[in-house]
Structures are given as C-alpha cells and as structure tokens.
GROMACS .gro file of C-alpha atoms in nm:
model
  210
    1MET     CA    1  11.473  10.402   6.454
    2SER     CA    2  11.200  10.132   6.446
    3ILE     CA    3  10.890  10.040   6.652
    4LEU     CA    4  10.928   9.675   6.742
    5PRO     CA    5  10.633   9.418   6.797
    6ILE     CA    6  10.592   9.356   7.161
    7CYS     CA    7  10.582   8.974   7.261
    8ILE     CA    8  10.253   8.881   7.451
    9THR     CA    9  10.258   8.630   7.737
   10GLY     CA   10  10.288   8.273   7.606
   11THR     CA   11  10.580   8.363   7.377
   12PRO     CA   12  10.855   8.160   7.488
   13VAL     CA   13  11.124   8.424   7.503
   14LEU     CA   14  10.917   8.571   7.784
   15HIS     CA   15  10.950   8.271   7.998
   16ARG     CA   16  11.314   8.198   8.010
   17LEU     CA   17  11.629   8.340   8.171
   18ALA     CA   18  11.764   8.620   7.933
   19ALA     CA   19  12.134   8.578   7.835
   20PRO     CA   20  12.404   8.825   7.963
   21VAL     CA   21  12.521   9.072   7.702
   22ASP     CA   22  12.898   9.016   7.599
   23SER     CA   23  12.943   9.271   7.314
   24PHE     CA   24  12.872   9.634   7.399
   25ASP     CA   25  12.859   9.728   7.032
   26SER     CA   26  12.663   9.906   6.758
   27GLU     CA   27  12.419   9.626   6.735
   28LEU     CA   28  12.320   9.659   7.112
   29ARG     CA   29  12.286  10.039   7.090
   30ASP     CA   30  12.069   9.995   6.773
   31LEU     CA   31  11.852   9.759   6.992
   32VAL     CA   32  11.826  10.004   7.281
   33THR     CA   33  11.726  10.302   7.039
   34ASP     CA   34  11.446  10.074   6.894
   35MET     CA   35  11.339   9.953   7.231
   36ILE     CA   36  11.335  10.314   7.361
   37ASP     CA   37  11.111  10.421   7.061
   38THR     CA   38  10.886  10.130   7.116
   39MET     CA   39  10.849  10.208   7.477
   40HIS     CA   40  10.741  10.564   7.396
   41ALA     CA   41  10.509  10.473   7.125
   42ALA     CA   42  10.331  10.198   7.328
   43PRO     CA   43  10.337  10.404   7.556
   44GLY     CA   44  10.500  10.260   7.875
   45VAL     CA   45  10.742  10.338   8.141
   46GLY     CA   46  10.974  10.040   8.091
   47LEU     CA   47  11.051   9.769   7.838
   48ALA     CA   48  11.288   9.478   7.842
   49ALA     CA   49  11.460   9.290   7.562
   50PRO     CA   50  11.264   8.985   7.585
   51GLN     CA   51  10.946   9.171   7.543
   52VAL     CA   52  11.070   9.265   7.172
   53GLY     CA   53  11.185   8.911   7.119
   54VAL     CA   54  11.544   8.950   7.203
   55GLY     CA   55  11.671   8.709   7.497
   56SER     CA   56  11.935   8.939   7.644
   57GLN     CA   57  11.973   9.111   7.985
   58VAL     CA   58  11.876   9.459   7.876
   59PHE     CA   59  11.604   9.701   7.983
   60VAL     CA   60  11.504  10.061   7.935
   61TRP     CA   61  11.290  10.302   8.140
   62ARG     CA   62  11.142  10.646   8.190
   63TYR     CA   63  10.953  10.784   8.483
   64ALA     CA   64  10.942  11.137   8.579
   65GLY     CA   65  10.730  11.092   8.896
   66GLY     CA   66  10.366  11.197   8.957
   67GLY     CA   67  10.207  10.848   8.954
   68ALA     CA   68   9.918  10.787   9.203
   69PHE     CA   69  10.138  10.553   9.430
   70ASP     CA   70  10.407  10.822   9.470
   71THR     CA   71  10.162  11.099   9.520
   72HIS     CA   72   9.968  10.924   9.781
   73TYR     CA   73  10.258  10.808   9.976
   74ARG     CA   74  10.491  11.095   9.913
   75ASP     CA   75  10.540  11.197  10.272
   76VAL     CA   76  10.658  10.855  10.412
   77LEU     CA   77  10.851  10.774  10.086
   78GLN     CA   78  11.029  11.112  10.154
   79LEU     CA   79  11.064  11.177   9.785
   80ASP     CA   80  11.057  11.547   9.813
   81GLU     CA   81  11.416  11.495   9.974
   82GLY     CA   82  11.506  11.284   9.678
   83PRO     CA   83  11.800  11.467   9.545
   84ALA     CA   84  11.943  11.488   9.902
   85ARG     CA   85  11.904  11.125   9.949
   86SER     CA   86  11.996  11.023   9.585
   87PHE     CA   87  11.640  10.887   9.538
   88ASN     CA   88  11.501  10.896   9.182
   89THR     CA   89  11.744  11.137   9.027
   90VAL     CA   90  11.784  10.942   8.715
   91THR     CA   91  11.429  10.964   8.551
   92SER     CA   92  11.514  10.748   8.235
   93GLY     CA   93  11.791  10.532   8.109
   94VAL     CA   94  11.916  10.178   7.999
   95VAL     CA   95  12.071   9.908   8.196
   96VAL     CA   96  12.270   9.599   8.062
   97ASN     CA   97  12.343   9.287   8.286
   98PRO     CA   98  12.156   9.440   8.587
   99THR     CA   99  12.164   9.346   8.942
  100LEU     CA  100  11.891   9.464   9.180
  101ASP     CA  101  11.907   9.496   9.556
  102LEU     CA  102  11.555   9.543   9.718
  103VAL     CA  103  11.479   9.752  10.021
  104TRP     CA  104  11.153   9.636  10.170
  105ASP     CA  105  11.105   9.905  10.447
  106THR     CA  106  11.291  10.210  10.516
  107HIS     CA  107  11.179  10.530  10.688
  108GLY     CA  108  10.871  10.354  10.828
  109ALA     CA  109  10.690  10.364  10.507
  110GLY     CA  110  10.578  10.015  10.502
  111ALA     CA  111  10.406  10.055  10.826
  112ILE     CA  112  10.133  10.256  10.662
  113LEU     CA  113  10.078  10.036  10.356
  114PRO     CA  114   9.749   9.829  10.361
  115ALA     CA  115   9.791   9.459  10.460
  116GLU     CA  116   9.674   9.379  10.104
  117PRO     CA  117   9.791   9.553   9.782
  118ASP     CA  118   9.611   9.861   9.729
  119ILE     CA  119   9.406   9.858   9.386
  120ALA     CA  120   9.405  10.226   9.354
  121HIS     CA  121   9.775  10.283   9.404
  122GLU     CA  122   9.963   9.937   9.351
  123SER     CA  123   9.798   9.805   9.042
  124GLU     CA  124  10.049   9.731   8.774
  125GLY     CA  125  10.012   9.685   8.384
  126CYS     CA  126  10.245   9.523   8.126
  127LEU     CA  127  10.303   9.580   7.767
  128SER     CA  128  10.312   9.183   7.741
  129VAL     CA  129   9.958   9.150   7.898
  130PRO     CA  130   9.810   9.450   7.718
  131GLY     CA  131   9.486   9.607   7.843
  132TYR     CA  132   9.478   9.489   8.198
  133GLY     CA  133   9.619   9.568   8.527
  134TYR     CA  134   9.624   9.409   8.881
  135PRO     CA  135   9.751   9.509   9.223
  136LEU     CA  136  10.067   9.366   9.342
  137ARG     CA  137  10.290   9.445   9.660
  138ARG     CA  138  10.650   9.529   9.581
  139ALA     CA  139  10.955   9.647   9.768
  140LEU     CA  140  10.951  10.017   9.838
  141GLY     CA  141  11.324  10.076   9.737
  142ALA     CA  142  11.579   9.923   9.506
  143VAL     CA  143  11.932   9.966   9.390
  144LEU     CA  144  11.993   9.908   9.030
  145ARG     CA  145  12.340   9.824   8.918
  146GLY     CA  146  12.481   9.730   8.585
  147TYR     CA  147  12.619   9.885   8.253
  148ASP     CA  148  12.528  10.127   7.989
  149THR     CA  149  12.559  10.047   7.637
  150ARG     CA  150  12.919  10.144   7.612
  151GLY     CA  151  13.033   9.916   7.907
  152ASN     CA  152  13.051  10.189   8.167
  153ALA     CA  153  12.919  10.079   8.508
  154ILE     CA  154  12.600  10.252   8.648
  155GLU     CA  155  12.405  10.259   8.979
  156VAL     CA  156  12.066  10.417   9.029
  157SER     CA  157  11.885  10.436   9.378
  158ALA     CA  158  11.492  10.430   9.344
  159ARG     CA  159  11.207  10.473   9.567
  160GLY     CA  160  10.825  10.420   9.517
  161TRP     CA  161  10.712  10.371   9.161
  162LEU     CA  162  11.056  10.390   8.994
  163ALA     CA  163  11.169  10.112   9.227
  164ARG     CA  164  10.872   9.920   9.122
  165ILE     CA  165  10.949   9.977   8.731
  166PHE     CA  166  11.308   9.837   8.811
  167GLN     CA  167  11.148   9.532   8.973
  168HIS     CA  168  10.902   9.473   8.687
  169GLU     CA  169  11.161   9.514   8.424
  170TYR     CA  170  11.420   9.311   8.607
  171ASP     CA  171  11.186   9.036   8.654
  172HIS     CA  172  11.140   9.015   8.272
  173LEU     CA  173  11.505   8.929   8.225
  174GLN     CA  174  11.445   8.649   8.482
  175GLY     CA  175  11.150   8.506   8.283
  176THR     CA  176  10.893   8.631   8.512
  177LEU     CA  177  10.569   8.849   8.422
  178TYR     CA  178  10.422   9.040   8.702
  179VAL     CA  179  10.102   8.839   8.657
  180ASP     CA  180  10.312   8.542   8.777
  181ARG     CA  181  10.366   8.708   9.108
  182LEU     CA  182   9.981   8.772   9.178
  183ASP     CA  183   9.802   8.647   9.467
  184GLU     CA  184   9.426   8.546   9.450
  185PRO     CA  185   9.185   8.642   9.340
  186TYR     CA  186   9.392   8.840   9.104
  187ALA     CA  187   9.610   8.549   8.975
  188GLY     CA  188   9.287   8.366   8.879
  189GLU     CA  189   9.122   8.666   8.707
  190ALA     CA  190   9.467   8.729   8.506
  191ARG     CA  191   9.459   8.329   8.392
  192ARG     CA  192   9.103   8.369   8.290
  193VAL     CA  193   9.200   8.686   8.068
  194VAL     CA  194   9.496   8.512   7.914
  195SER     CA  195   9.280   8.212   7.838
  196GLU     CA  196   8.999   8.416   7.699
  197ARG     CA  197   9.223   8.611   7.478
  198GLY     CA  198   9.396   8.292   7.341
  199TRP     CA  199   9.721   8.400   7.502
  200GLY     CA  200   9.975   8.163   7.687
  201SER     CA  201   9.988   7.877   7.469
  202SER     CA  202  10.172   8.032   7.157
  203ALA     CA  203  10.352   8.329   7.023
  204HIS     CA  204  10.133   8.652   6.981
  205THR     CA  205  10.274   9.002   6.935
  206TRP     CA  206  10.116   9.347   6.892
  207THR     CA  207  10.291   9.658   6.757
  208PRO     CA  208  10.245   9.997   6.884
  209GLN     CA  209  10.137  10.279   6.641
  210GLU     CA  210  10.378  10.580   6.615
   0.00000   0.00000   0.00000
C-alpha cells in the first residue's frame, strides 16, 4: 500500500513502551500491510510499529534462513532438523501483543560460542540506526506467542537468527534498541556515531525507496 518513513534513534516513540492493541480491525490490518511493504523496501528482516511512528505492540518479520550465523552454527543449532523439532517453520509473519520466552542454551550450542560476541556472525543492524552494525550476544532460541491481525492466537518456535530477529523486534516494543544492549567498545562506538550523525536528541526519519 504505502512505504512509511522509518524513525531514527532519538525519536521519542522508539524509547518508550508500546501500548497493547485492543482493536483487531481494518486500521490494524492496513498498518501491517504498510509495515510489510516498508520492511521489504528498506530492505529488512523485521520491523516494529514504533519504528514507523506508531506506539503499538505489533511487529512483522521475514527470514528464510541462510544467514551467516545459521550457516556457521548449523550443526549445533540443529536447523537441518527444523521441521521435526518445529524450529523456524514460519519464515514470515506478523504478531500483535506478543510475549517472548527465551532459550539461552539447548542441545549444547552455547558451549561452542566464543566468550565475546563474534563480529563475523553476531553483528546486528537496525533500520532505526541505519547503515551501522555491531556484535551482540542473544539467546539461541525463542518462543513467540501473540495474535494475528484478526485476533487468532499464534505460537512460533525459533532458533538461531530467526530467534534473534524476534528478540530484536520485541525489544523495540519495550522501548529498547539493540544499541542499548551493546557492551564496550561497541556501545561507545555506537554513541559516537549517533552523536556525529546528529541523531539521539530529536526526531529524525528516513524513507526507503520502492
């Protein structure tokens, strides 16, 4: 339908708790359609409503696999057995009023991760901090629960990068950006970038091109 402007860090809506959705109506469905179009245009693998200036508990995602983290740790993540274990069987979707349960270490995968986040395989980006990426340790698994745009309950079990996407987007609904979770020296680097770009103290947006 429409490509929406994406809010950059410093925009107030990004830094406060999003409100639960109480009307599963056409307005919600139109918002989700626009969010999906915006995510594709950006391009991105996820987008939360606060990132387009709407303080509601909604996010969308798309991820078909094949990312660096999943490829590097495929054996220990047991992603090849995904369908049998119900991992990563839903590669795109929307969730309203979500909850997220984290799984920090199952099947021994955590034992082979380096002590510090791996720049090559654990670096995240964010459409609200456009053009930059930093390494961050996340839980290896997550179970997402919530509702679709018509109020039907959903549940999605994820492992690897899809679990990371869920954590990243869920954080947005809590008013947290991934750069808020960084350890040094990356936290300092992110603060420097935000300052140099003039972000962080007022509202800025950018609009993806179709």
